XYZ file of C-alpha atoms in Angstrom:
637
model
C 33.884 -19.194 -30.401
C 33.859 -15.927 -32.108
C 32.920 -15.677 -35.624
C 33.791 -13.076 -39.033
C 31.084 -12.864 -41.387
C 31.646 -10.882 -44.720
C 29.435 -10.438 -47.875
C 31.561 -11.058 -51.150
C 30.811 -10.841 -54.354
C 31.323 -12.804 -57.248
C 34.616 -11.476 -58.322
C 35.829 -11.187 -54.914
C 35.188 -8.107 -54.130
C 34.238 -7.334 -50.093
C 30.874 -5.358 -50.388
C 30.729 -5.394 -46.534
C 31.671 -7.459 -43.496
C 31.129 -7.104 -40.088
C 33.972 -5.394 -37.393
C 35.527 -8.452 -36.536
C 36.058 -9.601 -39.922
C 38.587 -6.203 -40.893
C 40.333 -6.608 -37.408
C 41.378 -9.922 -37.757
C 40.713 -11.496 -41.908
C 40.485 -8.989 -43.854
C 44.566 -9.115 -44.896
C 43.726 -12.843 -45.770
C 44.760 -13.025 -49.764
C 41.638 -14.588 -51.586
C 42.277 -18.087 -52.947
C 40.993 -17.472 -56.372
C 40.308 -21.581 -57.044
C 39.193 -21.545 -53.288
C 36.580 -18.571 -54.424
C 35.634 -20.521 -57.667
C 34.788 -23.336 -55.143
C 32.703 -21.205 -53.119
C 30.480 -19.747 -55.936
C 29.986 -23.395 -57.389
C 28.564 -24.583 -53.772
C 26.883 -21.916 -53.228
C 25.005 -22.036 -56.830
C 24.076 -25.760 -56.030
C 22.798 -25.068 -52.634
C 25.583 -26.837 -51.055
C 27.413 -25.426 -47.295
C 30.800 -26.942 -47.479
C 33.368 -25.729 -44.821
C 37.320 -25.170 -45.639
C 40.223 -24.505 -44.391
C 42.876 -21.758 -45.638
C 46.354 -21.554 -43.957
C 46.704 -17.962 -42.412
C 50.387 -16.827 -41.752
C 52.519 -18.458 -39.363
C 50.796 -21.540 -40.053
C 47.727 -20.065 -38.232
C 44.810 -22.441 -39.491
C 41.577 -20.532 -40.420
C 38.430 -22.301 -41.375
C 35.638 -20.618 -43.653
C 32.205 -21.377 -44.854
C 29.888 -19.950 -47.859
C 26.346 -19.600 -48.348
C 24.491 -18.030 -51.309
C 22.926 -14.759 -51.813
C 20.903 -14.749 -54.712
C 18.383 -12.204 -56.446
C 14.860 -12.996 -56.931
C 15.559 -14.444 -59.990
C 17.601 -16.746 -58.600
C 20.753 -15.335 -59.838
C 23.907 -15.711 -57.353
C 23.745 -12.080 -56.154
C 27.174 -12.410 -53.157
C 27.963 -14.765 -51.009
C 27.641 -14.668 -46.973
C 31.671 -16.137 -46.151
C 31.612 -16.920 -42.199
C 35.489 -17.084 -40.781
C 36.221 -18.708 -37.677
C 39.582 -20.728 -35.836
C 37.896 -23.737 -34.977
C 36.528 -26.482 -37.862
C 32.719 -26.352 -38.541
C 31.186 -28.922 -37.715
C 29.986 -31.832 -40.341
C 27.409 -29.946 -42.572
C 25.447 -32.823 -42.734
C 24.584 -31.776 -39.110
C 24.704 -28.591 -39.655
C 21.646 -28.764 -42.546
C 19.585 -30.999 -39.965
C 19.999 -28.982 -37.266
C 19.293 -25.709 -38.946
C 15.908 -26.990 -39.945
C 14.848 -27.412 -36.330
C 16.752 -24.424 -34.519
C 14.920 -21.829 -33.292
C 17.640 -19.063 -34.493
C 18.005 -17.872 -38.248
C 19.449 -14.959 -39.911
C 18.927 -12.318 -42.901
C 20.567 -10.222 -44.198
C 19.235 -6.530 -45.522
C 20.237 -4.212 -48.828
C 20.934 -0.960 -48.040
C 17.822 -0.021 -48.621
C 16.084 -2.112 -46.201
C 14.881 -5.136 -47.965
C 15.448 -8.852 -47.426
C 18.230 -10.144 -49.818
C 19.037 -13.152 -48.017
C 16.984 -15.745 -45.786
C 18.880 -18.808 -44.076
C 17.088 -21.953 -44.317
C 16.243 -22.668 -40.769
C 14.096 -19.418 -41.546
C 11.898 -21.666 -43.314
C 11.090 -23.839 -40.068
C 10.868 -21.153 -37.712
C 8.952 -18.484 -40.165
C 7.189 -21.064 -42.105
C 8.605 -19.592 -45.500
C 10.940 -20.060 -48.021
C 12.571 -17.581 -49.856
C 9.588 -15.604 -51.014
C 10.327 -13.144 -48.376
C 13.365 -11.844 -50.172
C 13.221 -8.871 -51.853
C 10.557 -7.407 -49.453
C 10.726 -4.721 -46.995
C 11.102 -5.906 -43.818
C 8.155 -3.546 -42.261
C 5.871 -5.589 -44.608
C 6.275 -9.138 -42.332
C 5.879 -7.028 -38.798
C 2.701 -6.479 -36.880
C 1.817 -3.293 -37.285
C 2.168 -2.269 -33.423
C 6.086 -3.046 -33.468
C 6.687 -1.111 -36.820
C 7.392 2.230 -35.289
C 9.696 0.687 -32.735
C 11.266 -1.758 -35.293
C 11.768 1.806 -37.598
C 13.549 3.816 -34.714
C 15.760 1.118 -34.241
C 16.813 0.768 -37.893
C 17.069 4.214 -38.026
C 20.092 3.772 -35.519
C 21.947 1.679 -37.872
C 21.271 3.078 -41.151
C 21.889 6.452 -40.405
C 23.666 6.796 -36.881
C 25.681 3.884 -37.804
C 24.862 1.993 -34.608
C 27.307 -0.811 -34.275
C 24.514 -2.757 -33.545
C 20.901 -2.911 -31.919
C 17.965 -5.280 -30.373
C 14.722 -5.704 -30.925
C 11.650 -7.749 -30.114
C 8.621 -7.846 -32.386
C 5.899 -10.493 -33.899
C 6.420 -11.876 -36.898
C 3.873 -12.889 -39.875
C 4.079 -16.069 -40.821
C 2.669 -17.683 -43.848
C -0.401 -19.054 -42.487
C -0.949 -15.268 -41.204
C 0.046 -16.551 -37.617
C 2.166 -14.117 -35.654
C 5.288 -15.633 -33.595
C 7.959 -13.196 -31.091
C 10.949 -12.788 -32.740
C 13.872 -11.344 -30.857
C 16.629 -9.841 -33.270
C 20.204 -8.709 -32.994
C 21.276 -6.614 -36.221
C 24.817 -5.439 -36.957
C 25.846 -3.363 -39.767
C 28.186 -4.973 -42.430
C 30.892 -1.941 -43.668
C 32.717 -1.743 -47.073
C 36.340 -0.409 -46.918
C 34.897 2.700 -47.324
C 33.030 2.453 -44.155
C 29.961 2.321 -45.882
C 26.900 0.484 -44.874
C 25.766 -2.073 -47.748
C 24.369 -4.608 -45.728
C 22.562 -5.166 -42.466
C 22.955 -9.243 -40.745
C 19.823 -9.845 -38.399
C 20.382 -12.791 -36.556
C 16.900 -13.931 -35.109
C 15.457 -16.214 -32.378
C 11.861 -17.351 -32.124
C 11.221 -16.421 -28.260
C 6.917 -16.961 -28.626
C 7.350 -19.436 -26.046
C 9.416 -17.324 -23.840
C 6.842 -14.319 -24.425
C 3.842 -16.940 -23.691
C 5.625 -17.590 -20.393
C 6.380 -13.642 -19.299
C 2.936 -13.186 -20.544
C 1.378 -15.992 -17.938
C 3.935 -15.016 -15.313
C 2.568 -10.738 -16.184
C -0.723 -12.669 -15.728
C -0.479 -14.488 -12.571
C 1.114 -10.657 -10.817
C -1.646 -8.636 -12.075
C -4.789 -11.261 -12.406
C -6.748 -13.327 -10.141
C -7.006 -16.872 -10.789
C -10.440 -17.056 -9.976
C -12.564 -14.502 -11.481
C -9.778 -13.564 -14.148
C -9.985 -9.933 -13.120
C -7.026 -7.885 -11.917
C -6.086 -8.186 -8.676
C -4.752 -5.860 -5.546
C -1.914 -5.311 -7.093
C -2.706 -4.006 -10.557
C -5.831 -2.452 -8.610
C -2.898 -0.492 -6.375
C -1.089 0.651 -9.537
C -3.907 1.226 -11.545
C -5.175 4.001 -8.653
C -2.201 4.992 -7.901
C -1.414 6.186 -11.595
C -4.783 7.865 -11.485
C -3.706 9.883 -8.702
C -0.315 11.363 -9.974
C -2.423 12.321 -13.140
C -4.831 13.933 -10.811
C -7.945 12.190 -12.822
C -11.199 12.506 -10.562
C -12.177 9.215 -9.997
C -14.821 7.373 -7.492
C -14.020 3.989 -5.916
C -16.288 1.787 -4.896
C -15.800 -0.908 -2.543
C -17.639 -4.106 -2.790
C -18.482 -6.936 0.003
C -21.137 -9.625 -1.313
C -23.005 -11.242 1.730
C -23.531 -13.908 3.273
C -19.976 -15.974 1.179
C -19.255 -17.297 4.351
C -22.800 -18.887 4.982
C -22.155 -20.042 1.511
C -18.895 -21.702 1.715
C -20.370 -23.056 5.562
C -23.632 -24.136 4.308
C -22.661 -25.977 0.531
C -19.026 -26.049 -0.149
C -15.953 -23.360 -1.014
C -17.035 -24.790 -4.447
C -19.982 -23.176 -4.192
C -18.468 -19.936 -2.886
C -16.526 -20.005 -5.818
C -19.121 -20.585 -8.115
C -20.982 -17.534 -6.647
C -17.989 -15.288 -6.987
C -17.351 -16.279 -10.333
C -21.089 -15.438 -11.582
C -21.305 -12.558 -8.910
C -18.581 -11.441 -11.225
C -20.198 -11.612 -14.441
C -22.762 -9.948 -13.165
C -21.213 -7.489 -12.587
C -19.127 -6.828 -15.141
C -22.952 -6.694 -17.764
C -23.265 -3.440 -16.108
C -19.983 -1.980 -16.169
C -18.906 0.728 -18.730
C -15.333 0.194 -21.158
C -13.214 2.680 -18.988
C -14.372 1.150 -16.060
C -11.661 -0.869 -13.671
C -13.021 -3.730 -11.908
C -10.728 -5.760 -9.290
C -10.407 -8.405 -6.906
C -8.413 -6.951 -3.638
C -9.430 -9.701 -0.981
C -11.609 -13.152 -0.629
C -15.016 -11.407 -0.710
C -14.144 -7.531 -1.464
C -14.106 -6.170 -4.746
C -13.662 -2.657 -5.877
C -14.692 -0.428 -9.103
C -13.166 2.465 -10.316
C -15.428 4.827 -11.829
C -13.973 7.402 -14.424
C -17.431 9.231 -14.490
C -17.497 11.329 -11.027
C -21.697 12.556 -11.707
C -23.220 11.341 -8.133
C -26.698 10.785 -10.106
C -24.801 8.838 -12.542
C -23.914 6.729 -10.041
C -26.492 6.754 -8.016
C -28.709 4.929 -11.077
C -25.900 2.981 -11.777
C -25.601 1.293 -8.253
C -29.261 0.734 -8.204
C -28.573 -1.001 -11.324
C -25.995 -3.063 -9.994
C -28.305 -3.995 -7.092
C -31.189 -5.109 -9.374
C -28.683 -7.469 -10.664
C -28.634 -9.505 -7.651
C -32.243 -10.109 -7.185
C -32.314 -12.714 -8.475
C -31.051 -16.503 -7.140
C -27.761 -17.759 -7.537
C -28.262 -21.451 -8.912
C -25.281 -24.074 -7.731
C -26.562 -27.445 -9.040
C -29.873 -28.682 -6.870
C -29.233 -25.576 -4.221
C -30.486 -22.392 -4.563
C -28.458 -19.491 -3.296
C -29.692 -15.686 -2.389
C -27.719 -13.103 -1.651
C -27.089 -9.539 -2.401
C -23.760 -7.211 -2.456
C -23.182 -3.721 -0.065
C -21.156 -1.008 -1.585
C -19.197 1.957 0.528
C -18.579 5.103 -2.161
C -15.632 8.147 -1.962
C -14.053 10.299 -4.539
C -11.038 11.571 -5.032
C -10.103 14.075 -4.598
C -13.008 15.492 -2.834
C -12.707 13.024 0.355
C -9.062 11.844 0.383
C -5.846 12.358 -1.940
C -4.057 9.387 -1.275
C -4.879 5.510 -2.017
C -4.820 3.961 2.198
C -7.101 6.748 2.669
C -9.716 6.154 -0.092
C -9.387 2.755 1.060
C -10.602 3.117 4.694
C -12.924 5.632 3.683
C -14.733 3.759 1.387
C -14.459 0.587 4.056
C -16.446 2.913 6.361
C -19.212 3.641 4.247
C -19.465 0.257 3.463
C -19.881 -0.727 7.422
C -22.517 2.494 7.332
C -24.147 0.885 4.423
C -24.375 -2.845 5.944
C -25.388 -1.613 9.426
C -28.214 -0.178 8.350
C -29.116 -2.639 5.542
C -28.760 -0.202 2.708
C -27.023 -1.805 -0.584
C -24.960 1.199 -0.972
C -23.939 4.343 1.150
C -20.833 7.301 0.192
C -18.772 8.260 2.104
C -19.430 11.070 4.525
C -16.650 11.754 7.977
C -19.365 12.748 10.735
C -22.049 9.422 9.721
C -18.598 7.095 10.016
C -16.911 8.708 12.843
C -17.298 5.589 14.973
C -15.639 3.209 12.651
C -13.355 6.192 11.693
C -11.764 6.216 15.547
C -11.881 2.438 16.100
C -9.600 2.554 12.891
C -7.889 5.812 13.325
C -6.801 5.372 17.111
C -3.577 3.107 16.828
C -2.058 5.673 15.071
C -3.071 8.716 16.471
C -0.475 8.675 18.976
C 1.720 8.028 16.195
C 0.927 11.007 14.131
C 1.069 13.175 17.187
C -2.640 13.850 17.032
C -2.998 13.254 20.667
C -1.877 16.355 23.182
C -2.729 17.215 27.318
C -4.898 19.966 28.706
C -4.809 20.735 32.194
C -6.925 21.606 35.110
C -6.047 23.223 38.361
C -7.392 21.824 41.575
C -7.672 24.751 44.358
C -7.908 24.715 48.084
C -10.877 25.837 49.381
C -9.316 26.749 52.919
C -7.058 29.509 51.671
C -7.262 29.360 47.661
C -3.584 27.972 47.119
C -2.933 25.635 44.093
C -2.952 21.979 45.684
C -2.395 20.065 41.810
C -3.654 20.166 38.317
C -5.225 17.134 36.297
C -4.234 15.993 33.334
C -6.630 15.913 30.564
C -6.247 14.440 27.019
C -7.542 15.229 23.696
C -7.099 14.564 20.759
C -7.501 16.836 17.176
C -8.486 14.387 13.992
C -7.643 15.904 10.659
C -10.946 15.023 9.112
C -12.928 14.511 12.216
C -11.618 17.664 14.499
C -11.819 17.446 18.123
C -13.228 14.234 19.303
C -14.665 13.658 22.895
C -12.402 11.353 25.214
C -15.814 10.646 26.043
C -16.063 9.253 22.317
C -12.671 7.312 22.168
C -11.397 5.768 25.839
C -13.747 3.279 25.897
C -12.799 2.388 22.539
C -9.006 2.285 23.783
C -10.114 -0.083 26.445
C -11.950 -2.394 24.183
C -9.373 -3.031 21.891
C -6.538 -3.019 24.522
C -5.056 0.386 23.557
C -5.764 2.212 26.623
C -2.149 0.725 28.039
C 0.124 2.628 25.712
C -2.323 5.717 26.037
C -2.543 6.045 29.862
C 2.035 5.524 29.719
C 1.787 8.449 27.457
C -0.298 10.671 29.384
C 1.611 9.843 33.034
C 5.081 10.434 30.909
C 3.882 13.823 29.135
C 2.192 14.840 31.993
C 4.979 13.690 34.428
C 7.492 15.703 32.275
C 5.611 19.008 32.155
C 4.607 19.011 35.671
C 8.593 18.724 36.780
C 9.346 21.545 35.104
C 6.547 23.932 36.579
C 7.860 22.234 40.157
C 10.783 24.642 39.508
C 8.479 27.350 40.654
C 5.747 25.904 41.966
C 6.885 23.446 44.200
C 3.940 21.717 45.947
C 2.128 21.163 42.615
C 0.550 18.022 42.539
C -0.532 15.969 39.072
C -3.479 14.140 38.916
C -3.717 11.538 36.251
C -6.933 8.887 35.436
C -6.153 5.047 35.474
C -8.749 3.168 33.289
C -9.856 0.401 35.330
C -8.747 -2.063 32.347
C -5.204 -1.366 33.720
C -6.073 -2.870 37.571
C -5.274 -6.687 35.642
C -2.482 -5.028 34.133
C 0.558 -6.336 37.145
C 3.109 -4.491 34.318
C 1.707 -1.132 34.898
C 3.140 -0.868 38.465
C 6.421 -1.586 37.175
C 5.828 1.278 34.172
C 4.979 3.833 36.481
C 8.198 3.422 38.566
C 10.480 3.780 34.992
C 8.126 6.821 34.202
C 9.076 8.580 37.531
C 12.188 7.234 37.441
C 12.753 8.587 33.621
C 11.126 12.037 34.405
C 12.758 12.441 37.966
C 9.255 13.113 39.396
C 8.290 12.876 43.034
C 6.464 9.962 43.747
C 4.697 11.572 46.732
C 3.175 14.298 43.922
C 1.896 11.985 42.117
C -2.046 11.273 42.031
C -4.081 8.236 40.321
C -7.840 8.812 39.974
C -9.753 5.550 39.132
C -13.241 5.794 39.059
C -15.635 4.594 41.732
C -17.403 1.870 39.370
C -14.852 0.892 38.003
C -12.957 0.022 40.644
C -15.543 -2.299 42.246
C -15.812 -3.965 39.375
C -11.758 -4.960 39.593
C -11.979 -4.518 43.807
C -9.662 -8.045 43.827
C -6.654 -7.210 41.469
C -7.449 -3.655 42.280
C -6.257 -3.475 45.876
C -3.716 -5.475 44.963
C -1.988 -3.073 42.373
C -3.254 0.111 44.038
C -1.323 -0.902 47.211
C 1.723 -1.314 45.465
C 1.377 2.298 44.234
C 0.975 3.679 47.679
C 4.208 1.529 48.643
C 6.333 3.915 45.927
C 4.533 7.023 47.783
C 1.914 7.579 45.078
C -2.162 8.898 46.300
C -4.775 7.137 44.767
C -8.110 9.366 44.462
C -11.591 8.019 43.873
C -13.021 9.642 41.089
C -16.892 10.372 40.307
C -17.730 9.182 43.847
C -21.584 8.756 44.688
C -22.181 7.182 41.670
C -21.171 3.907 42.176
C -22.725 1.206 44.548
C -20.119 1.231 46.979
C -19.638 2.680 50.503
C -17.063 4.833 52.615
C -17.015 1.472 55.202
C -15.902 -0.738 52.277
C -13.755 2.444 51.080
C -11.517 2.056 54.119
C -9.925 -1.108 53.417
C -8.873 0.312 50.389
C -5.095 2.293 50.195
C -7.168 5.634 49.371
C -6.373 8.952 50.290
C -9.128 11.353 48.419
C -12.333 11.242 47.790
C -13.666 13.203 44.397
C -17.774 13.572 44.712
C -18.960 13.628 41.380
C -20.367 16.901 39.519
C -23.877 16.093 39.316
C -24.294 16.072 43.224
C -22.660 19.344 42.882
C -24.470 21.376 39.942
C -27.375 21.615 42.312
C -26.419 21.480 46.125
C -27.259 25.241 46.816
C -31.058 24.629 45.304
C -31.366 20.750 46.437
C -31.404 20.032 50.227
C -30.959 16.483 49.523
C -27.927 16.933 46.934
C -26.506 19.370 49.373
C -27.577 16.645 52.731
C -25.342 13.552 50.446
C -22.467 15.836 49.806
C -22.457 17.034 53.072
C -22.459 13.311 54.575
C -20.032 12.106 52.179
C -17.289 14.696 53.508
C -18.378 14.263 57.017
C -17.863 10.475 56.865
C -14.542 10.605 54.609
C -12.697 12.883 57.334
C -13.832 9.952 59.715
C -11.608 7.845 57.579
C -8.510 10.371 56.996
C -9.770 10.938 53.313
C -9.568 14.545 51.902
C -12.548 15.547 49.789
C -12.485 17.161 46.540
C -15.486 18.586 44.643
C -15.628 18.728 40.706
C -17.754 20.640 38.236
C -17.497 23.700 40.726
C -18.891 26.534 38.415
C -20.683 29.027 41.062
C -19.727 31.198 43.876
C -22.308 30.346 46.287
C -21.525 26.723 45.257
C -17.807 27.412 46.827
C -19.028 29.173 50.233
C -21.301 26.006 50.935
C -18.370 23.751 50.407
C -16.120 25.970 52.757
C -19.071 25.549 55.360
C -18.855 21.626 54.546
C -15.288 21.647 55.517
C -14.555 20.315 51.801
C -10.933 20.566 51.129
C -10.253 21.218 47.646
C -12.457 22.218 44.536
C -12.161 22.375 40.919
C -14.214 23.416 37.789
C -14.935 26.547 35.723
C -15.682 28.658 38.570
C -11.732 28.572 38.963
C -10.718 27.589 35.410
C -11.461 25.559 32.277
C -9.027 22.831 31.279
C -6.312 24.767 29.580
C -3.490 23.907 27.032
C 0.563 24.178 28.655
C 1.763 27.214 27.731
C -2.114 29.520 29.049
C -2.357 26.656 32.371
C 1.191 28.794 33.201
C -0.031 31.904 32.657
C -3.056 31.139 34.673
C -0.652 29.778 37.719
C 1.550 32.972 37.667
C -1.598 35.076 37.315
C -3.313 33.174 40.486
C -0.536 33.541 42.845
C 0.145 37.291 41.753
C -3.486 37.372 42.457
C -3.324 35.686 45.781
C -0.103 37.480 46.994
C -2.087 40.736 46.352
C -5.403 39.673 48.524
C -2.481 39.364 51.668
């Protein structure tokens, strides 16, 4: 229902109204007994309703309240149009006493002229606010806001505006009051009066400010949580403020919760908390981001600062927790980093300062910072998964040469892998970490389908190349990885029968069941399986046999000293002797010597590799070092 409201004054005259009111009442001719009527209610304090006959028997209904000065003399009167009837004042008076809306009106010159009297339930006031500035009942926080919106009507000429602020009442309490103002024009299109309808909305704001509350606050400790934590940091870091963030883990909570109750676990949180917080400084951001793990951000980056003020902050926990008859003892371990000196970004703060805090609990030191080469373990356990993601891993390459007439039987595929914080880390360092946590599947698919690829297209002009790739004994109770390996070939269009798996010697044995089972498969598709680091194991060539092998690789420390070791060179020699027995060629690594090479030519070893011939190198140089051989080779014929 859509309603006209106009401000009239005694004699009739329209000192301003509202749009609707000149687009549809203004032409109305003014009942001058009907307006006589109107200023007698509205003296007695009376809202009576009417109705007036518009033309064409059009039926309009209208309804007067007084505006008075503040000496109580009838000042205008607030006329509210409308096609429906009110309805019975009666009602009307009750229900205005308990709404939660009201209205008043401003002058011109920003004060309160006119109150309505559900004002006085909502505001807790009567009419002593007329006649003030508005600015003088707002808290002082919403006055600039509350003036830029006025500002819009006053002298823009808004058509109308919104605004929330809190409201003094009487008894000096302050209530949300949401408010809708609309200019009321004069014919001359003249602003005389301002109508601010208004709603109390403190309940509303109590529940947005419980609901703000519950996103950014824990329940528990009733300090923010991971997600105001996240935001908080993350504002830090567009502003590019230097900040260090510490990450907290209290011991022993799940003893705690084990040993007395998850009462008493929160009771220790709670007063681990408070703690705490004695020692923390005003600009200081403390947060809960998990059950036990808590993190500060420190605005002052001085490392002796906060090196006294984490010894500090240990002190504090000296002493016994005390949880009704039980008495509790435990301390706290903190893991430091700054930004932006160690990381730039919030994940990797994060798992930096997670690290030191596994450095500083290993070692039983309350707190440790952050420093890449003392947390390079955890760094890889936690980095690996998405190397291969970020394209961190890549292959090197080393050739495998005939010792009978120096031709290029193969190369083997070698990974590695370039950190950006931890450079070049060891395979050494990370494939048994693969293996333990299971990644060493997707690894060893990636190798054999890099490797697989790169190979084929060198086969274009070397032809009899063979590749040579390592199979992690983890994979022998893998019965997938057969099935893998035919898509890779398939996929890369690689000749089966070129295709070498090296599993080592111990770790074969210690899968010999599943092994031979999965290993025979492969040589059913055409693929060699190689022995790798031979001699070093506990096995022997007779058990060997019944195995679908078809090389033998002796291991490099036999090798580093056969020309100065009879009995190194007797083993090797036996080894060799014995595989040919069995139809298994015999390959030699860690060749680095010349003399080493004549006394394997003597053994009647078959192939050889190392740095005598050449280093593991990259793609594009392992090329250039096969063109260069042959060219080489050609020449010596």
């Amino acid at each position: 229902m859509r309603q006209a409201i106009a401000v009239m004054a005694p004699d009739g005259k329209i000192l301003g109204a509202d749009e609707h009111f000149f687009r549809h009442f203004y032409h109305l001719h003014v009942n001058r007994g009907l307006l006589k009527k109107f200023i007698y209610d509205a003296e007695h304090g009376r809202m009576i309703s009417y109705e007036i006959l518009k033309e064409e028997n059009e039926h309009v209904y209208v309804q007067a309240t007084a505006l008075c000065n503040k000496e109580g003399a009838l000042q205008a009167i607030i006329v509210t149009y409308q096609h429906e009837p009110f309805i019975d004042m009666r009602l009307t008076s009750s229900l205005s006493s308990m709404a939660s809306e009201f209205t008043f009106i401003l002058s011109s010159d920003g004060e309160i002229t006119y109150v309505s009297p559900s004002a006085q339930h909502v505001l807790k006031c009567a009419n002593e606010v007329c006649n003030h500035e508005l600015f003088s009942f707002v808290h002082h926080e919403d006055i600039p806001i509350l003036m830029e919106k006025l500002h819009t009507i006053y002298a823009i000429k808004e058509k109308e505006t919104t605004i929330e602020c809190r409201w003094r009442t009487r008894e000096g309490h302050f209530i949300w009051i949401y408010m809708h103002a609309q200019p009321l024009l004069n014919e001359k299109n003249e602003i005389e009066h301002v109508i601010v309808v208004a709603k109390d909305i403190t309940k509303w704001k109590c529940c947005e400010e419980a609901l703000a509350k519950l996103k950014n606050f824990d329940s528990l400790t009733d300090i923010p949580n991971r997600f105001y934590f996240e935001t908080y940091v993350q504002h830090m870091i567009q502003q590019k403020k230097p900040f260090a963030l510490c990450y907290i883990d209290f011991d022993k909570i799940k003893w705690i919760n084990d040993r007395f109750s998850y009462q008493a676990g929160d009771f220790f949180l709670q007063e681990s908390v408070r703690r705490i917080q004695k020692h923390l400084q005003q600009e200081d951001f403390f947060a809960r981001i998990g059950g036990d793990e808590f993190v500060i951000v420190l605005h002052d980056v001085n490392k002796e600062t906060i090196v006294a003020r984490m010894e500090y902050l240990l002190q504090s926990f000296v002493e016994p927790f005390r949880y009704k008859k039980h008495v509790i003892q435990s301390g706290l371990s903190i893991g430091l980093t700054f930004f932006p000196q160690d990381g730039t970004d919030l994940d990797t703060l994060l798992k930096q300062a997670d690290q030191a805090l596994c450095y500083a609990k290993e070692r039983g030191k309350g707190y440790h910072f952050y420093h890449p080469q003392q947390n390079r373990k955890t760094m890889i356990e936690q980095e690996l998964p998405l190397a291969l993601l970020n394209n961190q891993f890549y292959l090197c390459y080393q050739p495998k040469v005939s010792l009978d007439n120096k031709a290029i039987m193969g190369v083997e595929a070698l990974m590695r892998w370039t950190h950006p914080t931890l450079g070049a880390i060891s395979p050494l360092e990370f494939i048994s970490i693969a293996e333990k946590n299971g990644f060493i599947f997707e690894i060893t698919t990636w190798v054999l389908k890099e490797a697989c690829r790169q190979v084929k297209q060198w086969q274009a002009h070397f032809p009899t190349l063979k590749l040579a790739v390592n199979l992690s004994p983890f994979l022998l109770n893998r019965k997938e990885f057969v099935m893998h390996v035919k898509n890779i070939l398939q996929e890369t269009q690689f000749p089966p029968n070129y295709l070498i798996l090296e599993i080592t010697e111990s770790g074969l044995m210690e899968n010999i069941e599943t092994g031979k089972h999965i290993l025979t498969e492969l040589k059913q598709i055409g693929i060699q399986v190689a022995i790798d680091d031979f001699g070093t194991g506990f096995s022997s060539l007779a058990y060997i046999r019944n195995l679908p092998v078809s090389l033998l690789k002796i291991d490099r420390s036999f090798i580093r000293d056969i020309t100065d070791n009879s009995k190194d060179a007797t083993i090797v020699d036996t080894i060799i002797h014995l595989a040919k027995s069995l139809d298994l060629q015999v390959l030699a690594e860690g060749v680095e010597r010349d003399e080493q090479v004549s006394l394997l030519q003597k053994m009647d070893c078959d192939f050889a590799q190392g740095f005598y011939f050449s280093q593991s190198l990259e793609a594009e140089k392992l090329l250039q070092w096969l063109e260069q051989h042959n060219q080489s080779k050609e020449a010596l014929h």
